[in-house]
Amino acid sequence: MSNCPLCNIKKELVVFEDQDVIAFLSDAPAGLSHVIVTTKKHFPTIAETPDGIVAWSFAVANKISKALMESINLQGLNLLLNIGSQQNYPHFSINILPRFKDDNLNLKWKPEKAEPDDLKTVQLFLLEQDKQKKEDPPQKKTEEINKEDYRVKQLFRMP
Amino acid sequence: MSDCIFCKIAKGEIPSYEIYSDEKCFAFLDINPASKGHTLLIPKEHYALMPEMPDELVAHLGQIAKHIALRAVSAFNAKGVNIFVANGSAAGQNAPHVIIHIIPRYEGDKVNIKLTPHKIQKNELIKIKETIMPKINEVFGIKKNNLDAITNLLTKNE
């Protein structure tokens, strides 16, 4: 998409790319050495991104996390994948955020004890969704399914 | 790990509100949730940090996280979801086992997960890139010889 920032990444900031996935240093970073893993093709959210490409993106994010842990003096590392109202870009992406002491990153929530009855209801609703999905499998294009198989295969070939 | 609560939950030795399970991973509701539907997805095998996990396992968990997140969106009409992993206490990790948090987001909720963009000079970014590239090439199995060949190609193109 021509006006999507993640479809127009500056070449000099790219740290990894293959035919499906591209990773780069954010030029609007939330913290030092903020790396974003995204897809070559424009997928608006994770919902439209084929499972095989989601899987490969996570594998790439994990490989880059390892590399960051070994090359910069970080004290922690977050992965953050935002969906829907939470997205910073209109394109599927995974944020890799190295953490440093007093870095002022805001990634917190206040845990609040839930009542067992409420948890039970939430569980039932979520399991019900799963059942509906199984009864009504998503229609996939053959091309996509082949792509996924190929992706998964390639994953196991990686060193 | 025998004394890890999360290993026990994954084995069913400690009861939980199970959402999903397969041979590699287990998902259940957080009993102290950040929001309605807050789910924890964990590998069944014990790993303390995600970067210690095999990439194939991380890939599998990522796919499962996608489907759990989308389930929460359709079940509760969430406006968004954060899929969040903390490695190390500086990143907010407070359990000895890898956890993928799946946090559905609603209008007016109290969750404070937000990325604020900052300005950065281009030369600083290039410096960071130079620092991290050798290890990145190493983890992707790009050998030094190939790298020299690629560098030569790039200089030719410039």
mmCIF file of C-alpha atoms in Angstrom:
data_model
loop_
_atom_site.group_PDB
_atom_site.id
_atom_site.type_symbol
_atom_site.label_atom_id
_atom_site.label_comp_id
_atom_site.label_asym_id
_atom_site.label_seq_id
_atom_site.Cartn_x
_atom_site.Cartn_y
_atom_site.Cartn_z
ATOM 1 C CA MET A 1 0.000 0.000 0.000
ATOM 2 C CA SER A 2 1.629 3.220 -1.139
ATOM 3 C CA ASN A 3 0.801 5.322 1.931
ATOM 4 C CA CYS A 4 1.593 2.623 4.506
ATOM 5 C CA PRO A 5 4.880 3.321 6.369
ATOM 6 C CA LEU A 6 5.594 -0.420 6.687
ATOM 7 C CA CYS A 7 5.284 -0.840 2.909
ATOM 8 C CA ASN A 8 7.910 1.903 2.485
ATOM 9 C CA ILE A 9 10.793 0.924 4.748
ATOM 10 C CA LYS A 10 14.100 2.705 4.236
ATOM 11 C CA LYS A 11 16.639 0.210 2.875
ATOM 12 C CA GLU A 12 19.435 1.388 5.156
ATOM 13 C CA LEU A 13 17.412 0.470 8.264
ATOM 14 C CA VAL A 14 16.688 -3.116 7.189
ATOM 15 C CA VAL A 15 18.387 -5.763 9.362
ATOM 16 C CA PHE A 16 16.842 -8.875 7.791
ATOM 17 C CA GLU A 17 14.659 -9.692 4.832
ATOM 18 C CA ASP A 18 13.503 -12.617 2.756
ATOM 19 C CA GLN A 19 10.635 -13.010 0.286
ATOM 20 C CA ASP A 20 7.913 -12.752 2.955
ATOM 21 C CA VAL A 21 9.260 -10.986 6.020
ATOM 22 C CA ILE A 22 11.313 -7.861 6.613
ATOM 23 C CA ALA A 23 12.824 -6.539 9.866
ATOM 24 C CA PHE A 24 14.168 -3.021 10.414
ATOM 25 C CA LEU A 25 15.276 -0.541 13.051
ATOM 26 C CA SER A 26 12.355 1.771 13.805
ATOM 27 C CA ASP A 27 13.066 5.402 12.952
ATOM 28 C CA ALA A 28 10.309 6.385 15.391
ATOM 29 C CA PRO A 29 11.481 4.077 18.178
ATOM 30 C CA ALA A 30 9.627 3.564 21.470
ATOM 31 C CA GLY A 31 13.010 2.706 23.006
ATOM 32 C CA LEU A 32 16.639 2.220 22.064
ATOM 33 C CA SER A 33 17.228 -0.392 19.306
ATOM 34 C CA HIS A 34 13.509 -0.929 18.681
ATOM 35 C CA VAL A 35 13.231 -3.482 15.852
ATOM 36 C CA ILE A 36 10.004 -4.098 13.930
ATOM 37 C CA VAL A 37 9.306 -7.385 12.126
ATOM 38 C CA THR A 38 6.678 -7.077 9.421
ATOM 39 C CA THR A 39 5.512 -8.676 6.189
ATOM 40 C CA LYS A 40 6.516 -7.784 2.635
ATOM 41 C CA LYS A 41 2.909 -8.047 1.543
ATOM 42 C CA HIS A 42 0.445 -5.588 3.044
ATOM 43 C CA PHE A 43 -1.709 -7.406 5.621
ATOM 44 C CA PRO A 44 -3.812 -4.909 7.610
ATOM 45 C CA THR A 45 -3.888 -7.036 10.793
ATOM 46 C CA ILE A 46 -2.830 -10.465 12.048
ATOM 47 C CA ALA A 47 -6.316 -11.758 11.111
ATOM 48 C CA GLU A 48 -5.534 -11.447 7.374
ATOM 49 C CA THR A 49 -1.943 -12.706 7.732
ATOM 50 C CA PRO A 50 -1.676 -16.425 6.812
ATOM 51 C CA ASP A 51 -0.721 -18.666 9.741
ATOM 52 C CA GLY A 52 2.512 -19.757 8.063
ATOM 53 C CA ILE A 53 3.672 -16.159 7.730
ATOM 54 C CA VAL A 54 2.620 -15.348 11.315
ATOM 55 C CA ALA A 55 4.677 -18.362 12.445
ATOM 56 C CA TRP A 56 7.698 -17.348 10.384
ATOM 57 C CA SER A 57 7.451 -13.738 11.665
ATOM 58 C CA PHE A 58 7.586 -15.024 15.249
ATOM 59 C CA ALA A 59 10.583 -17.216 14.397
ATOM 60 C CA VAL A 60 12.351 -14.207 12.837
ATOM 61 C CA ALA A 61 11.494 -12.088 15.906
ATOM 62 C CA ASN A 62 12.965 -14.797 18.141
ATOM 63 C CA LYS A 63 16.161 -15.007 16.098
ATOM 64 C CA ILE A 64 16.570 -11.230 16.211
ATOM 65 C CA SER A 65 15.853 -11.227 19.971
ATOM 66 C CA LYS A 66 18.731 -13.671 20.423
ATOM 67 C CA ALA A 67 21.025 -11.507 18.322
ATOM 68 C CA LEU A 68 20.090 -8.356 20.280
ATOM 69 C CA MET A 69 20.683 -10.086 23.615
ATOM 70 C CA GLU A 70 24.159 -11.016 22.477
ATOM 71 C CA SER A 71 25.143 -7.745 20.843
ATOM 72 C CA ILE A 72 23.791 -4.917 22.971
ATOM 73 C CA ASN A 73 23.965 -4.390 26.699
ATOM 74 C CA LEU A 74 20.250 -4.783 27.380
ATOM 75 C CA GLN A 75 18.643 -5.695 30.689
ATOM 76 C CA GLY A 76 15.470 -7.230 29.354
ATOM 77 C CA LEU A 77 13.453 -7.581 26.174
ATOM 78 C CA ASN A 78 9.770 -7.376 25.285
ATOM 79 C CA LEU A 79 7.881 -8.652 22.286
ATOM 80 C CA LEU A 80 4.691 -6.747 21.591
ATOM 81 C CA LEU A 81 2.230 -7.470 18.818
ATOM 82 C CA ASN A 82 -0.647 -5.011 18.687
ATOM 83 C CA ILE A 83 -3.970 -5.753 17.039
ATOM 84 C CA GLY A 84 -6.850 -3.485 16.059
ATOM 85 C CA SER A 85 -7.209 -0.352 18.199
ATOM 86 C CA GLN A 86 -3.698 -0.990 19.544
ATOM 87 C CA GLN A 87 -1.857 -0.852 16.212
ATOM 88 C CA ASN A 88 0.683 1.890 15.549
ATOM 89 C CA TYR A 89 0.671 1.008 11.847
ATOM 90 C CA PRO A 90 -2.117 -0.264 9.569
ATOM 91 C CA HIS A 91 0.017 -3.335 8.785
ATOM 92 C CA PHE A 92 0.730 -6.557 10.736
ATOM 93 C CA SER A 93 3.942 -6.191 12.737
ATOM 94 C CA ILE A 94 5.810 -7.451 15.803
ATOM 95 C CA ASN A 95 7.764 -5.016 17.990
ATOM 96 C CA ILE A 96 11.027 -6.150 19.573
ATOM 97 C CA LEU A 97 11.839 -3.817 22.441
ATOM 98 C CA PRO A 98 15.188 -4.117 24.237
ATOM 99 C CA ARG A 99 14.814 -2.841 27.803
ATOM 100 C CA PHE A 100 17.171 -0.760 29.876
ATOM 101 C CA LYS A 101 17.113 0.539 33.438
ATOM 102 C CA ASP A 102 14.854 3.619 33.763
ATOM 103 C CA ASP A 103 13.896 3.542 30.085
ATOM 104 C CA ASN A 104 10.388 4.912 30.806
ATOM 105 C CA LEU A 105 8.633 2.419 28.568
ATOM 106 C CA ASN A 106 4.992 2.074 29.519
ATOM 107 C CA LEU A 107 4.100 -1.595 29.290
ATOM 108 C CA LYS A 108 2.154 -2.278 32.436
ATOM 109 C CA TRP A 109 -1.227 -3.201 33.786
ATOM 110 C CA LYS A 110 -2.813 -3.488 37.186
ATOM 111 C CA PRO A 111 -3.832 -7.099 37.862
ATOM 112 C CA GLU A 112 -7.240 -7.322 39.491
ATOM 113 C CA LYS A 113 -8.498 -10.492 41.097
ATOM 114 C CA ALA A 114 -11.397 -11.966 39.124
ATOM 115 C CA GLU A 115 -14.269 -13.921 40.669
ATOM 116 C CA PRO A 116 -14.297 -17.655 39.837
ATOM 117 C CA ASP A 117 -17.829 -17.337 38.403
ATOM 118 C CA ASP A 118 -16.706 -14.581 36.027
ATOM 119 C CA LEU A 119 -13.665 -16.606 34.934
ATOM 120 C CA LYS A 120 -15.892 -19.623 34.312
ATOM 121 C CA THR A 121 -18.182 -17.507 32.087
ATOM 122 C CA VAL A 122 -15.238 -16.063 30.148
ATOM 123 C CA GLN A 123 -13.841 -19.579 29.668
ATOM 124 C CA LEU A 124 -17.192 -20.832 28.342
ATOM 125 C CA PHE A 125 -17.477 -17.939 25.888
ATOM 126 C CA LEU A 126 -13.952 -18.511 24.560
ATOM 127 C CA LEU A 127 -14.434 -22.268 24.238
ATOM 128 C CA GLU A 128 -17.751 -21.666 22.459
ATOM 129 C CA GLN A 129 -15.936 -19.469 19.890
ATOM 130 C CA ASP A 130 -13.471 -22.271 19.274
ATOM 131 C CA LYS A 131 -16.275 -24.772 18.701
ATOM 132 C CA GLN A 132 -17.962 -22.477 16.180
ATOM 133 C CA LYS A 133 -14.676 -22.045 14.312
ATOM 134 C CA LYS A 134 -14.176 -25.806 14.064
ATOM 135 C CA GLU A 135 -17.709 -26.321 12.739
ATOM 136 C CA ASP A 136 -17.256 -23.562 10.210
ATOM 137 C CA PRO A 137 -13.665 -23.792 8.954
ATOM 138 C CA PRO A 138 -12.336 -20.687 7.197
ATOM 139 C CA GLN A 139 -12.243 -20.870 3.415
ATOM 140 C CA LYS A 140 -8.646 -20.708 2.336
ATOM 141 C CA LYS A 141 -7.229 -20.285 -1.111
ATOM 142 C CA THR A 142 -5.182 -23.270 -2.248
ATOM 143 C CA GLU A 143 -2.309 -20.915 -2.954
ATOM 144 C CA GLU A 144 -2.276 -19.803 0.683
ATOM 145 C CA ILE A 145 -2.312 -23.323 2.037
ATOM 146 C CA ASN A 146 0.622 -24.341 -0.168
ATOM 147 C CA LYS A 147 2.468 -21.262 0.944
ATOM 148 C CA GLU A 148 1.918 -22.190 4.565
ATOM 149 C CA ASP A 149 3.187 -25.706 4.053
ATOM 150 C CA TYR A 150 6.234 -24.353 2.320
ATOM 151 C CA ARG A 151 6.825 -21.866 5.119
ATOM 152 C CA VAL A 152 6.548 -24.413 7.852
ATOM 153 C CA LYS A 153 8.883 -26.731 5.980
ATOM 154 C CA GLN A 154 11.417 -23.988 5.543
ATOM 155 C CA LEU A 155 11.247 -23.228 9.244
ATOM 156 C CA PHE A 156 12.473 -26.692 10.094
ATOM 157 C CA ARG A 157 15.263 -26.380 7.557
ATOM 158 C CA MET A 158 16.694 -23.248 9.158
ATOM 159 C CA PRO A 159 19.905 -23.813 11.146
ATOM 160 C CA MET B 1 11.111 -27.838 36.174
ATOM 161 C CA SER B 2 9.528 -29.692 39.072
ATOM 162 C CA ASP B 3 8.884 -26.687 41.330
ATOM 163 C CA CYS B 4 7.607 -24.334 38.591
ATOM 164 C CA ILE B 5 3.915 -23.470 39.062
ATOM 165 C CA PHE B 6 3.456 -23.023 35.308
ATOM 166 C CA CYS B 7 4.865 -26.472 34.518
ATOM 167 C CA LYS B 8 2.344 -27.862 37.003
ATOM 168 C CA ILE B 9 -0.507 -25.906 35.421
ATOM 169 C CA ALA B 10 0.496 -27.166 31.963
ATOM 170 C CA LYS B 11 0.481 -30.756 33.256
ATOM 171 C CA GLY B 12 -2.920 -30.260 34.880
ATOM 172 C CA GLU B 13 -1.448 -30.791 38.356
ATOM 173 C CA ILE B 14 -2.748 -27.366 39.365
ATOM 174 C CA PRO B 15 -6.293 -26.616 38.154
ATOM 175 C CA SER B 16 -6.794 -23.704 35.765
ATOM 176 C CA TYR B 17 -9.402 -22.230 33.443
ATOM 177 C CA GLU B 18 -8.121 -23.986 30.339
ATOM 178 C CA ILE B 19 -8.692 -22.326 26.947
ATOM 179 C CA TYR B 20 -6.489 -24.397 24.652
ATOM 180 C CA SER B 21 -4.055 -27.295 24.806
ATOM 181 C CA ASP B 22 -1.966 -29.299 22.360
ATOM 182 C CA GLU B 23 1.201 -31.378 22.623
ATOM 183 C CA LYS B 24 3.449 -28.306 22.741
ATOM 184 C CA CYS B 25 1.529 -25.585 24.556
ATOM 185 C CA PHE B 26 -1.208 -24.738 27.025
ATOM 186 C CA ALA B 27 -3.430 -21.662 27.397
ATOM 187 C CA PHE B 28 -5.509 -20.629 30.391
ATOM 188 C CA LEU B 29 -7.136 -17.565 31.904
ATOM 189 C CA ASP B 30 -5.145 -15.233 34.130
ATOM 190 C CA ILE B 31 -6.949 -15.260 37.499
ATOM 191 C CA ASN B 32 -5.736 -11.679 38.061
ATOM 192 C CA PRO B 33 -6.555 -10.353 34.611
ATOM 193 C CA ALA B 34 -5.648 -7.003 33.086
ATOM 194 C CA SER B 35 -8.942 -7.165 31.173
ATOM 195 C CA LYS B 36 -11.769 -9.553 30.348
ATOM 196 C CA GLY B 37 -10.385 -12.587 28.505
ATOM 197 C CA HIS B 38 -6.720 -12.059 29.521
ATOM 198 C CA THR B 39 -5.151 -15.394 28.563
ATOM 199 C CA LEU B 40 -1.720 -16.846 29.298
ATOM 200 C CA LEU B 41 -0.175 -19.074 26.645
ATOM 201 C CA ILE B 42 2.815 -21.139 27.763
ATOM 202 C CA PRO B 43 5.082 -23.823 26.301
ATOM 203 C CA LYS B 44 4.579 -27.173 28.061
ATOM 204 C CA GLU B 45 8.324 -27.627 28.264
ATOM 205 C CA HIS B 46 10.067 -25.375 30.768
ATOM 206 C CA TYR B 47 11.908 -22.374 29.382
ATOM 207 C CA ALA B 48 12.735 -19.280 31.448
ATOM 208 C CA LEU B 49 13.201 -16.905 28.495
ATOM 209 C CA MET B 50 11.673 -16.905 25.032
ATOM 210 C CA PRO B 51 15.037 -16.497 23.227
ATOM 211 C CA GLU B 52 16.082 -19.811 24.825
ATOM 212 C CA MET B 53 13.235 -21.573 23.044
ATOM 213 C CA PRO B 54 13.700 -23.300 19.672
ATOM 214 C CA ASP B 55 12.435 -21.037 16.870
ATOM 215 C CA GLU B 56 9.944 -23.683 15.687
ATOM 216 C CA LEU B 57 8.306 -23.700 19.109
ATOM 217 C CA VAL B 58 8.092 -19.894 19.199
ATOM 218 C CA ALA B 59 6.578 -20.022 15.702
ATOM 219 C CA HIS B 60 3.963 -22.531 16.862
ATOM 220 C CA LEU B 61 3.061 -20.427 19.916
ATOM 221 C CA GLY B 62 2.771 -17.330 17.712
ATOM 222 C CA GLN B 63 0.203 -19.044 15.501
ATOM 223 C CA ILE B 64 -1.802 -20.257 18.494
ATOM 224 C CA ALA B 65 -1.645 -16.754 20.035
ATOM 225 C CA LYS B 66 -3.167 -15.372 16.827
ATOM 226 C CA HIS B 67 -6.175 -17.672 17.076
ATOM 227 C CA ILE B 68 -6.712 -17.080 20.800
ATOM 228 C CA ALA B 69 -6.538 -13.306 20.231
ATOM 229 C CA LEU B 70 -9.099 -13.489 17.422
ATOM 230 C CA ARG B 71 -11.370 -15.644 19.571
ATOM 231 C CA ALA B 72 -11.339 -12.960 22.276
ATOM 232 C CA VAL B 73 -12.208 -10.315 19.685
ATOM 233 C CA SER B 74 -15.246 -12.244 18.471
ATOM 234 C CA ALA B 75 -16.343 -13.485 21.913
ATOM 235 C CA PHE B 76 -16.229 -10.138 23.719
ATOM 236 C CA ASN B 77 -16.180 -7.642 20.884
ATOM 237 C CA ALA B 78 -12.772 -6.366 22.021
ATOM 238 C CA LYS B 79 -11.542 -3.302 20.111
ATOM 239 C CA GLY B 80 -7.978 -4.572 20.028
ATOM 240 C CA VAL B 81 -5.526 -7.031 21.577
ATOM 241 C CA ASN B 82 -1.976 -6.842 22.910
ATOM 242 C CA ILE B 83 0.148 -9.958 22.544
ATOM 243 C CA PHE B 84 2.942 -9.359 25.022
ATOM 244 C CA VAL B 85 6.057 -11.226 26.173
ATOM 245 C CA ALA B 86 8.464 -10.105 28.899
ATOM 246 C CA ASN B 87 11.997 -11.442 29.075
ATOM 247 C CA GLY B 88 13.819 -10.454 32.265
ATOM 248 C CA SER B 89 12.596 -8.452 35.263
ATOM 249 C CA ALA B 90 13.593 -5.150 33.613
ATOM 250 C CA ALA B 91 10.998 -6.049 30.953
ATOM 251 C CA GLY B 92 8.349 -6.871 33.560
ATOM 252 C CA GLN B 93 8.796 -10.640 33.763
ATOM 253 C CA ASN B 94 7.724 -11.980 37.165
ATOM 254 C CA ALA B 95 7.381 -15.706 36.515
ATOM 255 C CA PRO B 96 10.192 -18.229 35.937
ATOM 256 C CA HIS B 97 8.455 -19.654 32.818
ATOM 257 C CA VAL B 98 7.884 -18.101 29.374
ATOM 258 C CA ILE B 99 4.396 -16.566 29.150
ATOM 259 C CA ILE B 100 2.677 -15.018 26.150
ATOM 260 C CA HIS B 101 0.063 -12.623 27.501
ATOM 261 C CA ILE B 102 -2.971 -12.184 25.278
ATOM 262 C CA ILE B 103 -4.745 -9.083 26.541
ATOM 263 C CA PRO B 104 -8.022 -8.059 24.874
ATOM 264 C CA ARG B 105 -8.488 -4.280 24.883
ATOM 265 C CA TYR B 106 -11.687 -2.362 25.408
ATOM 266 C CA GLU B 107 -12.619 1.285 25.258
ATOM 267 C CA GLY B 108 -11.796 2.981 28.556
ATOM 268 C CA ASP B 109 -9.900 0.005 30.037
ATOM 269 C CA LYS B 110 -7.099 0.635 32.523
ATOM 270 C CA VAL B 111 -4.337 -1.262 30.717
ATOM 271 C CA ASN B 112 -1.264 0.887 30.193
ATOM 272 C CA ILE B 113 0.510 -0.685 27.237
ATOM 273 C CA LYS B 114 1.445 1.991 24.785
ATOM 274 C CA LEU B 115 4.373 2.643 22.487
ATOM 275 C CA THR B 116 5.343 6.302 22.332
ATOM 276 C CA PRO B 117 7.450 7.139 19.289
ATOM 277 C CA HIS B 118 10.639 9.155 19.830
ATOM 278 C CA LYS B 119 12.826 11.042 17.426
ATOM 279 C CA ILE B 120 16.228 9.602 16.627
ATOM 280 C CA GLN B 121 19.093 10.764 14.422
ATOM 281 C CA LYS B 122 19.784 8.640 11.366
ATOM 282 C CA ASN B 123 23.493 8.292 12.199
ATOM 283 C CA GLU B 124 22.547 6.857 15.605
ATOM 284 C CA LEU B 125 20.380 4.230 13.892
ATOM 285 C CA ILE B 126 23.191 3.350 11.514
ATOM 286 C CA LYS B 127 25.557 2.975 14.488
ATOM 287 C CA ILE B 128 23.083 0.599 16.200
ATOM 288 C CA LYS B 129 22.735 -1.354 12.976
ATOM 289 C CA GLU B 130 26.501 -1.777 12.693
ATOM 290 C CA THR B 131 26.608 -3.074 16.293
ATOM 291 C CA ILE B 132 23.855 -5.673 15.870
ATOM 292 C CA MET B 133 24.390 -6.898 12.296
ATOM 293 C CA PRO B 134 27.197 -9.430 12.952
ATOM 294 C CA LYS B 135 25.017 -11.346 15.465
ATOM 295 C CA ILE B 136 21.907 -11.025 13.280
ATOM 296 C CA ASN B 137 23.793 -12.520 10.348
ATOM 297 C CA GLU B 138 25.055 -15.249 12.650
ATOM 298 C CA VAL B 139 21.580 -16.263 13.900
ATOM 299 C CA PHE B 140 20.261 -16.356 10.341
ATOM 300 C CA GLY B 141 23.216 -18.484 9.312
ATOM 301 C CA ILE B 142 24.687 -15.968 6.884
ATOM 302 C CA LYS B 143 28.359 -16.822 6.696
ATOM 303 C CA LYS B 144 31.161 -14.298 6.588
ATOM 304 C CA ASN B 145 32.201 -15.350 3.051
ATOM 305 C CA ASN B 146 28.687 -14.884 1.710
ATOM 306 C CA LEU B 147 28.519 -11.611 3.551
ATOM 307 C CA ASP B 148 31.626 -10.286 1.814
ATOM 308 C CA ALA B 149 30.119 -11.284 -1.508
ATOM 309 C CA ILE B 150 26.875 -9.496 -0.631
ATOM 310 C CA THR B 151 28.743 -6.386 0.550
ATOM 311 C CA ASN B 152 30.669 -6.319 -2.718
ATOM 312 C CA LEU B 153 27.447 -6.545 -4.661
ATOM 313 C CA LEU B 154 25.914 -3.729 -2.658
ATOM 314 C CA THR B 155 28.901 -1.413 -3.126
ATOM 315 C CA LYS B 156 28.765 -2.100 -6.845
ATOM 316 C CA ASN B 157 25.115 -1.090 -6.945
ATOM 317 C CA GLU B 158 25.644 2.159 -5.065
#
